[in-house]
XYZ file of C-alpha atoms in Angstrom:
284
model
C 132.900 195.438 -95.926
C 133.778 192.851 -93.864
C 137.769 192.959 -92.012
C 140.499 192.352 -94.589
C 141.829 188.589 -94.280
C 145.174 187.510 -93.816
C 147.289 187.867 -96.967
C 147.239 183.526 -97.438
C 143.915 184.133 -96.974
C 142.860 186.354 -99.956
C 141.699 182.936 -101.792
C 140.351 181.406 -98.863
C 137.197 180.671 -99.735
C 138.069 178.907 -102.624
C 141.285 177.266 -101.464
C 138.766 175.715 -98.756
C 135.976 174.470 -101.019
C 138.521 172.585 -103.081
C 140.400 171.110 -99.893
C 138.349 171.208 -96.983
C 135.953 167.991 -95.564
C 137.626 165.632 -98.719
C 138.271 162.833 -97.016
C 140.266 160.206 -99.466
C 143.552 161.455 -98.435
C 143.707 159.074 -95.384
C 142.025 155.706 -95.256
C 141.235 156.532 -91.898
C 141.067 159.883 -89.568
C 140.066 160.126 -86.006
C 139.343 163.671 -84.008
C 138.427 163.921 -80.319
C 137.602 167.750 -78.891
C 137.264 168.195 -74.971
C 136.809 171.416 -73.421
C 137.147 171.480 -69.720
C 135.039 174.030 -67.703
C 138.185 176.078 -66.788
C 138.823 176.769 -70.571
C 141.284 173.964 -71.574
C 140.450 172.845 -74.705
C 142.010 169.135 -75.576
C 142.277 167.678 -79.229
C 143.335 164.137 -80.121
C 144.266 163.335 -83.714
C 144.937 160.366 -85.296
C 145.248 159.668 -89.195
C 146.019 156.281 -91.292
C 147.537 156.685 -94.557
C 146.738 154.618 -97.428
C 150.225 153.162 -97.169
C 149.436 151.816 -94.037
C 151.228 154.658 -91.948
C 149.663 155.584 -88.757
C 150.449 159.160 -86.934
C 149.011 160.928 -84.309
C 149.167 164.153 -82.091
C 147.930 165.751 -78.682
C 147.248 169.262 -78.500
C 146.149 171.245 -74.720
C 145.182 174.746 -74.953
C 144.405 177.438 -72.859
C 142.693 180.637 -73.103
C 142.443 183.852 -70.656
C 139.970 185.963 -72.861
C 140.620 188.759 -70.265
C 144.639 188.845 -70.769
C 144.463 188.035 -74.391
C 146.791 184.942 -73.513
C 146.662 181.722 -75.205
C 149.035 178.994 -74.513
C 149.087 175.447 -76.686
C 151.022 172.645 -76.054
C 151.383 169.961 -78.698
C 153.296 166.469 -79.123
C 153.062 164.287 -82.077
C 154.112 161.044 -82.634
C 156.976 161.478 -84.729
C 158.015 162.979 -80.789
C 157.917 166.470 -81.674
C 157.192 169.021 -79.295
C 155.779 172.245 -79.769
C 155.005 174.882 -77.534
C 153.216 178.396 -78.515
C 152.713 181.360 -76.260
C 150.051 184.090 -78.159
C 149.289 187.680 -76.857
C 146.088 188.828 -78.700
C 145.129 193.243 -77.768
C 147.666 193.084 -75.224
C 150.302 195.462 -75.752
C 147.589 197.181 -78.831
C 144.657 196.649 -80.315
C 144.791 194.647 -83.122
C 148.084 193.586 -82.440
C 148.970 189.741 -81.727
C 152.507 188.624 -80.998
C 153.080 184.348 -80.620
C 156.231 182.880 -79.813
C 156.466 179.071 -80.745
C 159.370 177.103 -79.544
C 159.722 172.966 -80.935
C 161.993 170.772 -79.796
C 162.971 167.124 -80.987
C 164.248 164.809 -78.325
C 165.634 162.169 -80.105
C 167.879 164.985 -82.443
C 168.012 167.615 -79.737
C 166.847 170.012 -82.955
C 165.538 172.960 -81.931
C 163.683 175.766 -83.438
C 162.339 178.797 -82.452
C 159.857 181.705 -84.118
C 158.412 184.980 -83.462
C 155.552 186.360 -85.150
C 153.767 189.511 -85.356
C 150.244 189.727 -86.510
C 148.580 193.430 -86.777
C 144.808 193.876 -87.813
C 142.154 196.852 -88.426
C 139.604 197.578 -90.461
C 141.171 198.068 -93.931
C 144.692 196.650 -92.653
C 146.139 193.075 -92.114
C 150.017 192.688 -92.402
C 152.097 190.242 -90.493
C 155.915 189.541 -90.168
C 157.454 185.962 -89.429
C 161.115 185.334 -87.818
C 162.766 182.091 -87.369
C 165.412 182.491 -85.130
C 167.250 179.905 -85.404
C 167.148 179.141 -89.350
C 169.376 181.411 -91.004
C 167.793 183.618 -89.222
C 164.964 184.146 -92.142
C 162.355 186.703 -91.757
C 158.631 187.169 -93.929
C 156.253 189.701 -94.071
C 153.242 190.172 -95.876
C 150.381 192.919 -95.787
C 147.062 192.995 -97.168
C 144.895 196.340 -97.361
C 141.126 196.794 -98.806
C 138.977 199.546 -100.006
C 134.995 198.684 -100.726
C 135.630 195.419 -101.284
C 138.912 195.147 -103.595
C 142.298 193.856 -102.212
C 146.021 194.182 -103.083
C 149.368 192.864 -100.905
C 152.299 190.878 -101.317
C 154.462 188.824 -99.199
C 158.682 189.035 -99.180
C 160.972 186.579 -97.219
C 164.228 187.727 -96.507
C 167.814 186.142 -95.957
C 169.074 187.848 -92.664
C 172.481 186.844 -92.506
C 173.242 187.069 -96.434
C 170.810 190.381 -96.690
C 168.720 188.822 -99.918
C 165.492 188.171 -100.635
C 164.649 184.771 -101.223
C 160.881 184.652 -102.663
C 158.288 187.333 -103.270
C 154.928 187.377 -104.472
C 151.643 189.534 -105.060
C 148.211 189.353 -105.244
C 144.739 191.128 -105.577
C 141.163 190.053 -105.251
C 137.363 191.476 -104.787
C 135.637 190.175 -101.813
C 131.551 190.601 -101.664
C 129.159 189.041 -99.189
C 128.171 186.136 -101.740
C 131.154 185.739 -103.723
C 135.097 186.740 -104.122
C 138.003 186.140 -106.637
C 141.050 186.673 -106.571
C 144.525 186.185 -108.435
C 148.243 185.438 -107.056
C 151.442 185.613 -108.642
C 153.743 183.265 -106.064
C 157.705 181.943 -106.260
C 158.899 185.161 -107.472
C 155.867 185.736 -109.487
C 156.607 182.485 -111.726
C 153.290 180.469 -110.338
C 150.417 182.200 -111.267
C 146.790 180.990 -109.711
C 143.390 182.723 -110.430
C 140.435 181.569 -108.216
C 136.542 182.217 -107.934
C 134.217 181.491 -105.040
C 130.424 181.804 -105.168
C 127.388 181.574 -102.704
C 125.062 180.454 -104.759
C 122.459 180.455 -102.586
C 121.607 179.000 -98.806
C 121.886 175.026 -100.126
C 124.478 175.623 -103.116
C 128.164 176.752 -103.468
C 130.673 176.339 -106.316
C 134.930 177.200 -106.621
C 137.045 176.943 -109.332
C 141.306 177.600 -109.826
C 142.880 177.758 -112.519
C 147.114 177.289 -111.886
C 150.028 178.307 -114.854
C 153.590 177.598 -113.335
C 155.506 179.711 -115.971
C 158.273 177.727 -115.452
C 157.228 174.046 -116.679
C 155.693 175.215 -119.568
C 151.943 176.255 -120.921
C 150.028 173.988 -119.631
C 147.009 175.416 -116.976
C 146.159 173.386 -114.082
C 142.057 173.695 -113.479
C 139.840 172.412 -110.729
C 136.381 172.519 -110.093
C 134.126 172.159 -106.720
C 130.714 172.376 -105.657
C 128.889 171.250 -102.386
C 125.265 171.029 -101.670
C 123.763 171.424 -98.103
C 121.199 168.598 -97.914
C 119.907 169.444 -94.284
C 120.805 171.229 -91.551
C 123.126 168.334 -90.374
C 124.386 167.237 -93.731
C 126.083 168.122 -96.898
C 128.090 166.521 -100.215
C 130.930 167.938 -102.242
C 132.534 167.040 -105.397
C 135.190 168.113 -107.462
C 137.240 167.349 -110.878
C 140.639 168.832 -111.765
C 142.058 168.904 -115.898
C 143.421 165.833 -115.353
C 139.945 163.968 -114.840
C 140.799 162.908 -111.425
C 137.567 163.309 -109.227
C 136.538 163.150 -105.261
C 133.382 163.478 -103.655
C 132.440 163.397 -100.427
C 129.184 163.271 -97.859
C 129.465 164.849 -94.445
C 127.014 164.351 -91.612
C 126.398 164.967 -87.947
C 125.232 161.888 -86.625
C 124.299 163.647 -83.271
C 125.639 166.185 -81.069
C 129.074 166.309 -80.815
C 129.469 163.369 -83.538
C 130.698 163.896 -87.084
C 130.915 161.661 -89.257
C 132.736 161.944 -93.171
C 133.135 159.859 -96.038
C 135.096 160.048 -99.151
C 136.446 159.001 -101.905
C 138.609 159.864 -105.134
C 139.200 158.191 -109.221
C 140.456 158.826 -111.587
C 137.959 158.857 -114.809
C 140.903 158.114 -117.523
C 141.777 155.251 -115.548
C 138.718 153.511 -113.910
C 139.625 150.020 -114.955
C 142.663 150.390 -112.894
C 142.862 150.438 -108.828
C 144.005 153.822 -108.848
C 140.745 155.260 -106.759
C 141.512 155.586 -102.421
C 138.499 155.702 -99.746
C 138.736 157.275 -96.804
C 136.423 157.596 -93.795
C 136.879 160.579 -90.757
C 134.940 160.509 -86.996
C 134.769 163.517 -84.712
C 134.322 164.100 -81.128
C 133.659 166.707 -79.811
C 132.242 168.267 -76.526
């Protein structure tokens, strides 16, 4: 069995298929990677909404594989900074510990978090504190046995002593294909998923969503994505409501990645409801 995910990660595989490499949501997104040969890795991001909105961000990291230390520094444009401090086998192993600290200069807001992350072979829980908010804590824990998984997440109101939200969830994860199902905001939103390897070229998700509190209707979505080639591949996917995206992904050449995409909306094509969007990577 392979190590037991993150609890947010029990319907990974899934949640990615139907999210990942879609590329409608901006008209326009722009990624350069640079790695320097004493292990600081630089990413530029920019991204232009459909609206017309531009935003970017700069993020420096740096690793020391032999400490376990990671340090990444990030500033956006909305001129937020965030800096995170991570300690991965240091103190045990298994154990990570990050501190992230953001600050906004033009409100002076502040913020700062701790988090724990602990992970072996049948074991992944982790526990979340913002300082400064409340203070609120979360935890969550996952454990597996042959392939089945069970956990649940809590966050918790320090200063008034309550919890605020809770939820559970179980799945089955095998080499080729997983499910699993999660009961979420106080076990009100209920989501069942599916994820399946078809074989080398082929792979194909579904969710299914019931929100107990709007009423009976079930949300469904459907994906699929098809490896062309080695440096190429297409996805598409359709929810209940007949709105549709597909999307073609290709590495032009080393280092260069280029996406296209776009959504409609099949009830409505004689209206302008359908967005294109187009996404270039860098990276060396």
């Amino acid at each position: 069995m392979a190590a037991v995910p993150a609890y947010s990660d029990i319907a990974k595989a899934a949640n990615d298929l139907l999210s990942k490499d879609f590329y409608h949501l901006s008209s326009g997104s722009l990624e350069v990677k640079e790695t320097t040969p004493n292990r600081v890795a630089f990413k530029v991001t920019g991204k232009s909404s459909h609206d017309a909105a531009t935003s970017g961000a700069i993020e420096a990291k740096y690793s020391d594989k032999s400490t376990g230390v990671t340090v990444t520094q990030t500033w956006n444009t909305a001129n937020a900074l965030e800096s995170k401090v991570e300690l991965a086998d240091t103190f045990a192993k298994g154990l990570k510990a990050e501190g992230i600290f953001s600050f906004l200069p033009a409100s002076q807001a502040k913020g700062v978090k701790a988090n724990l992350q602990f992970k072996q072979s049948n074991f992944h829980g982790r526990a979340f504190l913002d300082v400064l908010k409340g203070p609120t804590t979360s935890i969550d824990a996952l454990i597996g046995h042959e392939g089945f998984l069970a956990g649940g997440s809590a966050a918790f109101d320090i200063q008034k002593a309550k919890i605020t939200n809770y939820s559970l969830a179980v799945g089955y994860h095998a080499p080729t294909y997983n499910a699993a199902v999660t009961a979420t905001d106080n076990l009100s939103v209920f989501s069942a998923s599916y994820y399946h390897k078809v074989n080398k070229l082929v792979e194909a998700g579904s969710k299914a969503t019931w929100n107990s509190k709007t009423g009976n209707t079930v949300g469904l979505e459907v994906a699929a994505k098809y490896r062309i080639d080695p440096v190429s591949f297409v996805k598409a996917k359709i929810n209940d409501r007949g709105v549709a995206a597909v999307a073609y992904n290709v590495l032009l050449r080393d280092g260069v990645k280029l996406g296209l995409g776009a959504s409609f909306d099949t009830q409505k094509l004689d209206q302008a409801t359908h967005k294109v969007g187009t996404s270039l990577t860098f990276e060396n």
